[in-house]
PDB file of C-alpha atoms in Angstrom:
ATOM      1  CA  MET A   1       0.000   0.000   0.000  1.00  0.00           C
ATOM      2  CA  THR A   2       1.366   3.416  -0.960  1.00  0.00           C
ATOM      3  CA  THR A   3       1.060   6.252   1.528  1.00  0.00           C
ATOM      4  CA  GLN A   4       0.492   9.695   0.078  1.00  0.00           C
ATOM      5  CA  LEU A   5       1.513  12.849   1.883  1.00  0.00           C
ATOM      6  CA  THR A   6      -0.925  15.677   2.276  1.00  0.00           C
ATOM      7  CA  ILE A   7       0.188  19.047   0.969  1.00  0.00           C
ATOM      8  CA  ALA A   8       0.674  20.215   4.556  1.00  0.00           C
ATOM      9  CA  ASP A   9       2.839  17.170   5.365  1.00  0.00           C
ATOM     10  CA  ALA A  10       4.915  17.700   2.241  1.00  0.00           C
ATOM     11  CA  LEU A  11       5.441  21.383   3.052  1.00  0.00           C
ATOM     12  CA  ALA A  12       6.381  20.542   6.640  1.00  0.00           C
ATOM     13  CA  ALA A  13       8.876  17.933   5.444  1.00  0.00           C
ATOM     14  CA  GLU A  14      10.385  20.443   3.013  1.00  0.00           C
ATOM     15  CA  GLY A  15      10.682  23.065   5.763  1.00  0.00           C
ATOM     16  CA  ILE A  16      12.351  20.596   8.117  1.00  0.00           C
ATOM     17  CA  ALA A  17      14.762  19.543   5.364  1.00  0.00           C
ATOM     18  CA  ARG A  18      15.715  23.164   4.630  1.00  0.00           C
ATOM     19  CA  ALA A  19      16.198  24.025   8.311  1.00  0.00           C
ATOM     20  CA  THR A  20      18.275  20.893   8.819  1.00  0.00           C
ATOM     21  CA  ALA A  21      20.423  21.754   5.799  1.00  0.00           C
ATOM     22  CA  ALA A  22      20.932  25.248   7.260  1.00  0.00           C
ATOM     23  CA  SER A  23      22.302  23.727  10.494  1.00  0.00           C
ATOM     24  CA  THR A  24      25.786  22.375  11.065  1.00  0.00           C
ATOM     25  CA  PRO A  25      26.140  18.601  11.496  1.00  0.00           C
ATOM     26  CA  GLU A  26      27.794  19.182  14.884  1.00  0.00           C
ATOM     27  CA  ALA A  27      24.846  21.264  16.060  1.00  0.00           C
ATOM     28  CA  LEU A  28      22.358  18.631  14.886  1.00  0.00           C
ATOM     29  CA  ASP A  29      24.275  15.962  16.809  1.00  0.00           C
ATOM     30  CA  ALA A  30      24.341  18.198  19.892  1.00  0.00           C
ATOM     31  CA  VAL A  31      20.556  18.694  19.738  1.00  0.00           C
ATOM     32  CA  ASP A  32      20.048  14.941  19.388  1.00  0.00           C
ATOM     33  CA  ARG A  33      22.184  14.425  22.512  1.00  0.00           C
ATOM     34  CA  LEU A  34      20.187  17.095  24.383  1.00  0.00           C
ATOM     35  CA  ILE A  35      16.909  15.390  23.527  1.00  0.00           C
ATOM     36  CA  ALA A  36      18.351  12.023  24.612  1.00  0.00           C
ATOM     37  CA  ARG A  37      19.530  13.557  27.907  1.00  0.00           C
ATOM     38  CA  PHE A  38      16.066  14.972  28.642  1.00  0.00           C
ATOM     39  CA  ALA A  39      14.424  11.687  27.586  1.00  0.00           C
ATOM     40  CA  ALA A  40      16.648   9.686  29.933  1.00  0.00           C
ATOM     41  CA  THR A  41      15.212  11.485  32.967  1.00  0.00           C
ATOM     42  CA  GLY A  42      11.728  10.099  32.370  1.00  0.00           C
ATOM     43  CA  ASP A  43      10.311  13.573  33.003  1.00  0.00           C
ATOM     44  CA  VAL A  44       7.949  15.255  30.561  1.00  0.00           C
ATOM     45  CA  PHE A  45       9.707  17.944  28.506  1.00  0.00           C
ATOM     46  CA  SER A  46       9.334  20.073  25.399  1.00  0.00           C
ATOM     47  CA  ALA A  47      11.290  22.352  23.114  1.00  0.00           C
ATOM     48  CA  ASN A  48      10.720  25.031  25.774  1.00  0.00           C
ATOM     49  CA  ASP A  49      13.051  23.059  28.059  1.00  0.00           C
ATOM     50  CA  VAL A  50      15.633  22.281  25.389  1.00  0.00           C
ATOM     51  CA  ARG A  51      15.751  25.757  23.801  1.00  0.00           C
ATOM     52  CA  PRO A  52      17.991  27.430  26.454  1.00  0.00           C
ATOM     53  CA  HIS A  53      20.640  24.737  25.871  1.00  0.00           C
ATOM     54  CA  LEU A  54      20.733  24.890  22.067  1.00  0.00           C
ATOM     55  CA  PRO A  55      24.177  25.073  20.493  1.00  0.00           C
ATOM     56  CA  THR A  56      25.241  27.651  17.971  1.00  0.00           C
ATOM     57  CA  GLY A  57      24.890  26.501  14.404  1.00  0.00           C
ATOM     58  CA  ILE A  58      21.350  25.161  14.739  1.00  0.00           C
ATOM     59  CA  HIS A  59      18.568  26.712  12.711  1.00  0.00           C
ATOM     60  CA  PRO A  60      15.606  27.305  15.078  1.00  0.00           C
ATOM     61  CA  ASN A  61      13.220  25.626  12.662  1.00  0.00           C
ATOM     62  CA  ALA A  62      15.261  22.407  12.770  1.00  0.00           C
ATOM     63  CA  ILE A  63      14.308  21.671  16.380  1.00  0.00           C
ATOM     64  CA  GLY A  64      10.917  20.156  15.587  1.00  0.00           C
ATOM     65  CA  GLY A  65      12.539  17.860  13.068  1.00  0.00           C
ATOM     66  CA  ARG A  66      14.995  16.618  15.668  1.00  0.00           C
ATOM     67  CA  PHE A  67      12.113  15.808  18.024  1.00  0.00           C
ATOM     68  CA  ARG A  68      10.299  14.057  15.173  1.00  0.00           C
ATOM     69  CA  ARG A  69      13.448  12.050  14.437  1.00  0.00           C
ATOM     70  CA  ALA A  70      13.805  11.025  18.107  1.00  0.00           C
ATOM     71  CA  ALA A  71      10.155   9.935  18.189  1.00  0.00           C
ATOM     72  CA  GLY A  72      10.607   7.951  14.978  1.00  0.00           C
ATOM     73  CA  ARG A  73      13.557   6.156  16.559  1.00  0.00           C
ATOM     74  CA  GLY A  74      11.378   5.252  19.571  1.00  0.00           C
ATOM     75  CA  LEU A  75      13.370   7.396  22.004  1.00  0.00           C
ATOM     76  CA  ILE A  76      10.450   9.661  22.993  1.00  0.00           C
ATOM     77  CA  ARG A  77       6.677   9.635  22.812  1.00  0.00           C
ATOM     78  CA  HIS A  78       4.159  12.467  22.580  1.00  0.00           C
ATOM     79  CA  VAL A  79       2.163  12.816  25.815  1.00  0.00           C
ATOM     80  CA  ASP A  80       0.490  16.233  25.780  1.00  0.00           C
ATOM     81  CA  TRP A  81       0.650  19.828  24.554  1.00  0.00           C
ATOM     82  CA  GLU A  82       1.743  23.173  26.008  1.00  0.00           C
ATOM     83  CA  ALA A  83       2.157  26.730  24.780  1.00  0.00           C
ATOM     84  CA  SER A  84       5.496  27.639  23.280  1.00  0.00           C
ATOM     85  CA  SER A  85       7.555  30.112  25.295  1.00  0.00           C
ATOM     86  CA  ASP A  86       9.363  31.322  22.162  1.00  0.00           C
ATOM     87  CA  PRO A  87       8.049  34.826  21.417  1.00  0.00           C
ATOM     88  CA  ARG A  88       8.480  34.225  17.672  1.00  0.00           C
ATOM     89  CA  THR A  89       5.790  31.528  17.773  1.00  0.00           C
ATOM     90  CA  HIS A  90       3.139  33.699  19.455  1.00  0.00           C
ATOM     91  CA  GLY A  91       2.334  30.979  22.009  1.00  0.00           C
ATOM     92  CA  HIS A  92       1.241  28.289  19.574  1.00  0.00           C
ATOM     93  CA  HIS A  93       0.989  24.797  21.010  1.00  0.00           C
ATOM     94  CA  ILE A  94       3.964  22.472  20.948  1.00  0.00           C
ATOM     95  CA  LYS A  95       4.239  18.833  21.921  1.00  0.00           C
ATOM     96  CA  LEU A  96       5.227  17.576  25.339  1.00  0.00           C
ATOM     97  CA  TRP A  97       7.412  14.478  25.188  1.00  0.00           C
ATOM     98  CA  GLN A  98       8.518  11.736  27.532  1.00  0.00           C
ATOM     99  CA  GLY A  99      11.355   9.283  27.183  1.00  0.00           C
ATOM    100  CA  VAL A 100      10.458   5.720  26.321  1.00  0.00           C
ATOM    101  CA  SER A 101      12.197   3.219  28.572  1.00  0.00           C
TER     102      SER A 101
END
């Protein structure tokens, strides 16, 4: 069975790909390690918690893609929603995550 992307999914994937390409490989690895560190605690967390620890060289729009990647690898699972604390996002809702043991 072939799965087709919606236009919104395709645009989101393109945006994530562009933001990832605009980030350094070292910064992407550092973000992946940050997410893994938060996941290992077992506490619920979000990009709001990770954002203050972000390395230089990461495009801000790449963060969601790194969370999506961690979820796809089974490292974290979506548990709830909260408002973003990033003023650029005007308080839109972001996912709360928890590490999968």
